[in-house]
GROMACS .gro file of C-alpha atoms in nm:
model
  227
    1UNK     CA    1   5.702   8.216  13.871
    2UNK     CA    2   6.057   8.316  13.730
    3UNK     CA    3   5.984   8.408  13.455
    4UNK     CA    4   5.693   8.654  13.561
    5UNK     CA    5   5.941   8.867  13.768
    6UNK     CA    6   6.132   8.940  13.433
    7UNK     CA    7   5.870   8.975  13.224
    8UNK     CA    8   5.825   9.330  13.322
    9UNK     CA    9   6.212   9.389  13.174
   10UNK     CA   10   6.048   9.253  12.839
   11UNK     CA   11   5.966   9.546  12.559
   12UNK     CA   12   5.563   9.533  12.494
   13UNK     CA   13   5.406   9.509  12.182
   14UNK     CA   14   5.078   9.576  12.005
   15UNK     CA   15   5.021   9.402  11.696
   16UNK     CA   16   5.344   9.306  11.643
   17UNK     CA   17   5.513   9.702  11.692
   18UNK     CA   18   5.690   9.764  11.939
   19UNK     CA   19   5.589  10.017  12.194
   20UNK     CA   20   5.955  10.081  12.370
   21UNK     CA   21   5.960  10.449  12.138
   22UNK     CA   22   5.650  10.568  12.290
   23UNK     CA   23   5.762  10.498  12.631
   24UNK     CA   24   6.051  10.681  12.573
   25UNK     CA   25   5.856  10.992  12.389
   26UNK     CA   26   5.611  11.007  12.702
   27UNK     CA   27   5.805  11.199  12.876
   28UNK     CA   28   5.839  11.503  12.696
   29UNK     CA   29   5.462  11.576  12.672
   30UNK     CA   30   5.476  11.635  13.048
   31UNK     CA   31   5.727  11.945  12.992
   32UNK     CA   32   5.499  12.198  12.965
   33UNK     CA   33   5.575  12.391  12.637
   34UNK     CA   34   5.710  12.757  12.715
   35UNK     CA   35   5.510  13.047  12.505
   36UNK     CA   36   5.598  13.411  12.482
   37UNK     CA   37   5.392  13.592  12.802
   38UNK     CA   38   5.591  13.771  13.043
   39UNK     CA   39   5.370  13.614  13.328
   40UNK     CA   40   5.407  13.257  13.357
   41UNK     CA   41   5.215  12.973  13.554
   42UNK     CA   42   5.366  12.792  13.896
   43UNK     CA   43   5.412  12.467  13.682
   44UNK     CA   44   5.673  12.682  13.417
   45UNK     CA   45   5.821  12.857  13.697
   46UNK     CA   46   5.873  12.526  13.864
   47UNK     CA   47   6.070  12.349  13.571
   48UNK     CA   48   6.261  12.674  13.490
   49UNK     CA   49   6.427  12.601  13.878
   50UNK     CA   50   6.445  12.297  13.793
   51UNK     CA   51   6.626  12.305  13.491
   52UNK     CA   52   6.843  12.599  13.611
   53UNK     CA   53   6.930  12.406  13.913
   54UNK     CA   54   7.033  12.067  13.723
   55UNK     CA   55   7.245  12.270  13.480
   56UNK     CA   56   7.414  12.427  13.737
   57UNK     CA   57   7.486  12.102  13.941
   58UNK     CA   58   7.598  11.958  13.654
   59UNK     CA   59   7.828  12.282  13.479
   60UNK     CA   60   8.025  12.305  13.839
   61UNK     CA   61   8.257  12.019  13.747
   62UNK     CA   62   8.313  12.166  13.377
   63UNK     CA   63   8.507  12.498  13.299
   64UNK     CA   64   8.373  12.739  13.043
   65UNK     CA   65   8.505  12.511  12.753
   66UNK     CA   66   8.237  12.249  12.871
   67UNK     CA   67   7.951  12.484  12.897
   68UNK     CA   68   7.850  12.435  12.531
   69UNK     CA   69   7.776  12.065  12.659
   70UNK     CA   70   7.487  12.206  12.850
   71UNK     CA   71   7.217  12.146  12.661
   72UNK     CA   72   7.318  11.761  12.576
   73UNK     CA   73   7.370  11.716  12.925
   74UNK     CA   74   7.078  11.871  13.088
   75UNK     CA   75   6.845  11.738  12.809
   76UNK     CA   76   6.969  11.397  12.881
   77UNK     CA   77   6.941  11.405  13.270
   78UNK     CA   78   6.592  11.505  13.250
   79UNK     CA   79   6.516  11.289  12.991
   80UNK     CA   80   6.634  10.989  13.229
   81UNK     CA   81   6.480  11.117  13.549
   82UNK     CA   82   6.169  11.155  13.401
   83UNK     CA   83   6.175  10.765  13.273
   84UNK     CA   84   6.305  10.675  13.580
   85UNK     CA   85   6.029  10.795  13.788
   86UNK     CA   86   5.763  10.685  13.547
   87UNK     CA   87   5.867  10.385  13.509
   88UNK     CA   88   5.777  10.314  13.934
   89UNK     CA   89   5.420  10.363  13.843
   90UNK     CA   90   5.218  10.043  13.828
   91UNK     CA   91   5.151   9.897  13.481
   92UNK     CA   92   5.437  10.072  13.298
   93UNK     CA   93   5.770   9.991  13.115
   94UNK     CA   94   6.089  10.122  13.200
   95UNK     CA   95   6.314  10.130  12.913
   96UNK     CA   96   6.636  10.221  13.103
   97UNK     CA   97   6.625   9.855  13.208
   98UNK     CA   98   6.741   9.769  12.921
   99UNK     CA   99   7.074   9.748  12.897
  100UNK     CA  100   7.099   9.826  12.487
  101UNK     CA  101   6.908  10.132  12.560
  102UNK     CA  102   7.176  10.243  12.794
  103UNK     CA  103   7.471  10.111  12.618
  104UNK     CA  104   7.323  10.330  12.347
  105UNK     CA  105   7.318  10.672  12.542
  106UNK     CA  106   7.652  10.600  12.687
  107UNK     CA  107   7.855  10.517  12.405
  108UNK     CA  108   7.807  10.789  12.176
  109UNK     CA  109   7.861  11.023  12.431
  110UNK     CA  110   8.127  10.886  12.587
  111UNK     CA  111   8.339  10.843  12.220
  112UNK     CA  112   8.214  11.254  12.209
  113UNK     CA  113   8.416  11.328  12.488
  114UNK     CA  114   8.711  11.094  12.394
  115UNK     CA  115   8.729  11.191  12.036
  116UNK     CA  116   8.725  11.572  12.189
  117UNK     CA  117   9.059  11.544  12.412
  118UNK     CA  118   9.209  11.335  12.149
  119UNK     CA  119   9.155  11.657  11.891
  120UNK     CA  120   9.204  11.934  12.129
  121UNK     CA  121   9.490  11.774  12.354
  122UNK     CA  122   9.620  11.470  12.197
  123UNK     CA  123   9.951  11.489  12.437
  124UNK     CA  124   9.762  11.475  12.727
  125UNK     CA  125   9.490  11.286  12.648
  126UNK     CA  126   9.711  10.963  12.588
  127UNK     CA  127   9.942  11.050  12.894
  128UNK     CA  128   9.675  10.956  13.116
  129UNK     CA  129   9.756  10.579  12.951
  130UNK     CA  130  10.089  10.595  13.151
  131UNK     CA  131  10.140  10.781  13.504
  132UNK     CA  132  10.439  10.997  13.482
  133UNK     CA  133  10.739  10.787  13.705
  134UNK     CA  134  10.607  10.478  13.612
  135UNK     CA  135  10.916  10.193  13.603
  136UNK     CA  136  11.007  10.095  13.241
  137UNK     CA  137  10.898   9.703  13.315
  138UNK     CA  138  10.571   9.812  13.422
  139UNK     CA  139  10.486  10.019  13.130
  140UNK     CA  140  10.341   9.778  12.890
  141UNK     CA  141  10.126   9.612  13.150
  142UNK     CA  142   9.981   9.954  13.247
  143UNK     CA  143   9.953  10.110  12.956
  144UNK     CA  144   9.721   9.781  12.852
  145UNK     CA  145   9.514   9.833  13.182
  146UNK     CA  146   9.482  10.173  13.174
  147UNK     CA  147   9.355  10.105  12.793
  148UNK     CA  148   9.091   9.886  12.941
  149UNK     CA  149   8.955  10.066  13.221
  150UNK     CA  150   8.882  10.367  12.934
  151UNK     CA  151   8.728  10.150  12.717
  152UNK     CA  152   8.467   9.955  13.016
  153UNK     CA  153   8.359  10.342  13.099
  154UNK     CA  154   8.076  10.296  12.807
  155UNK     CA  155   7.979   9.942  12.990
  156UNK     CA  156   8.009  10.026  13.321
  157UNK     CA  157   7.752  10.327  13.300
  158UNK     CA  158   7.505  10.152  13.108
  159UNK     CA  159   7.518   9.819  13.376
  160UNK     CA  160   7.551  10.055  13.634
  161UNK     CA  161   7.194  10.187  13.570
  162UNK     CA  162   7.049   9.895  13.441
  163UNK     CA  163   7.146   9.687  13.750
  164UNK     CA  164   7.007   9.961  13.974
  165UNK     CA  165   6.673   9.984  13.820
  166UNK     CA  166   6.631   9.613  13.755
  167UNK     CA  167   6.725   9.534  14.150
  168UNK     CA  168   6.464   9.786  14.268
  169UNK     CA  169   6.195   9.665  14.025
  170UNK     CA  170   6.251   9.280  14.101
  171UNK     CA  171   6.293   9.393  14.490
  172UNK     CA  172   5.899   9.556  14.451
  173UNK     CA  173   5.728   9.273  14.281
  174UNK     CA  174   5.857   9.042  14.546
  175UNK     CA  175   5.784   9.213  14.814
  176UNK     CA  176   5.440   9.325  14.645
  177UNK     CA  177   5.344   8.921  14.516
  178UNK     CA  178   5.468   8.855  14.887
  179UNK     CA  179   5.256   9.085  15.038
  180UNK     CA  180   4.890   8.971  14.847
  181UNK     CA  181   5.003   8.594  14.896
  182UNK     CA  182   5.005   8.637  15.302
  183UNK     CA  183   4.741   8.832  15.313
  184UNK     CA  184   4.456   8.587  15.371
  185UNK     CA  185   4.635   8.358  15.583
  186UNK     CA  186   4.841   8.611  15.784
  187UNK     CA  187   4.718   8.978  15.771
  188UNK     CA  188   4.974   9.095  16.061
  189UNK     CA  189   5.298   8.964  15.877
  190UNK     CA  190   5.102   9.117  15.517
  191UNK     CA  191   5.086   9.482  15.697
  192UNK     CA  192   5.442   9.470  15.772
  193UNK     CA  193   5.543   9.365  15.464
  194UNK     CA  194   5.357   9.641  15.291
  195UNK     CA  195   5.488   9.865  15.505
  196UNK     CA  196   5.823   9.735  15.382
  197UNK     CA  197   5.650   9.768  15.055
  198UNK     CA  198   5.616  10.174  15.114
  199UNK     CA  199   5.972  10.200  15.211
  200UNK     CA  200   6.110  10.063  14.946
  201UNK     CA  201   5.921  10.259  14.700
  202UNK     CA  202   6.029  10.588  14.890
  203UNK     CA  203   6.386  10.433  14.810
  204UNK     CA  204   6.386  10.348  14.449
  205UNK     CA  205   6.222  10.697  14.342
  206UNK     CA  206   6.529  10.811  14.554
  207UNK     CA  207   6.732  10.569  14.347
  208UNK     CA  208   6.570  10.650  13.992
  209UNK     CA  209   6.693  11.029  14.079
  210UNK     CA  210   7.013  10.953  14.184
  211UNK     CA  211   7.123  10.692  13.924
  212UNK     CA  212   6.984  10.912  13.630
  213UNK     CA  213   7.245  11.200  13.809
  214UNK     CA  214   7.521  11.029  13.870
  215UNK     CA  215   7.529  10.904  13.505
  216UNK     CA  216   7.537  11.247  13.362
  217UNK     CA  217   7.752  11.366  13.611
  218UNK     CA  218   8.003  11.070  13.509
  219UNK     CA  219   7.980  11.154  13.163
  220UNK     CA  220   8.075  11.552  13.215
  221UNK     CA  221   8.330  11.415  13.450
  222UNK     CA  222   8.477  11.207  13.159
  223UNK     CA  223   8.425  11.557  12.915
  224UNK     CA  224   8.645  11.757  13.203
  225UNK     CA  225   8.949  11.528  13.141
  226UNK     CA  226   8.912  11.560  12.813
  227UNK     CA  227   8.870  11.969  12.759
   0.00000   0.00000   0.00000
């Protein structure tokens, strides 16, 4: 029974292909396209907010230097929302549970933001490796830990969401394969449960949002140091 809880983490397959790309591509066919009439629909008006209101949650940490990074940003917080949220629907795949996928978005953009301070303010960018006052016996030893907590940023936003998502998913099919399995035997205990059931699903679309913010919102926190 193990190893049926994780098989949902496992990347399906049709004849052999993969099919982790066109869970990822899904999403973007629900963006409704924008076209050239003056007089749009509710659903465009609706994402327009939307997407005016994440850029502008995530652009208040940033000064004006950092607003080119809007796009990448914004692009890449709806892009994990959406995936996210999807992935809470029955029968579906989540590929932010994997934890290569996320490596993969976090990397790259964290080495952009690195390489960035390192060519803009190369001073201060390696002054943050050694607080200013710090005893000349310590400085070795902090300069290698301060080395090392820059260099686990990449890793700790990638585990960070894949730990979050894979709790919540695990959480639901136990409480879900707990739920049918009383059912005959004790219908009472089964209705609690699956009210338990509800709850926790309210919670992990709250926890698909706020996981796919707060890793954006690390990463332009990273790009303010750096600009």
């Amino acid at each position: 029974m193990n190893m049926t809880f994780f098989d949902q983490f496992s990347s399906p397959s049709f004849l052999g292909i993969p099919l982790i790309l066109i869970s990822m591509t899904f999403p973007a066919l629900l963006l409704p396209s924008l076209d050239n009439r003056w007089i749009t629909n509710r659903l465009s008006t609706l994402q327009l907010w939307f997407i005016n209101l994440v850029t502008k949650q995530l652009m208040m940490p940033l000064d004006k230097k950092g607003h080119k990074w809007a796009l990448i940003l914004t692009s890449l917080m709806i892009f994990l929302l959406l995936i996210n949220l999807l992935g809470l629907l029955p029968y579906t795949f989540t590929p932010t549970t994997q934890l290569s996928m996320n490596l993969a978005l976090a990397f790259p953009l964290w080495l952009a933001t690195l390489l960035t301070g390192l060519r803009n303010q190369p001073s201060a960018s390696l002054g943050h490796l050694l607080p200013e006052g710090t005893p000349t016996p310590l400085i070795p030893a902090l300069i290698l830990i301060e080395t090392t907590s820059l260099l686990i940023r990449p890793l700790a936003l990638g585990v960070r969401l894949t730990a979050n998502l894979t709790a919540g998913h695990l959480l639901i099919q136990l409480v879900s394969t707990a739920t049918t399995a009383l059912f005959p035997t004790m219908p009472a205990v089964s209705l609690l449960t699956l009210l338990i059931l509800f709850l926790l699903t309210i919670l992990e679309i709250a926890v698909a949002m706020i996981q796919a913010y707060v890793f954006v919102l690390l990463l332009s926190l990273y790009l303010q140091e750096n600009i």
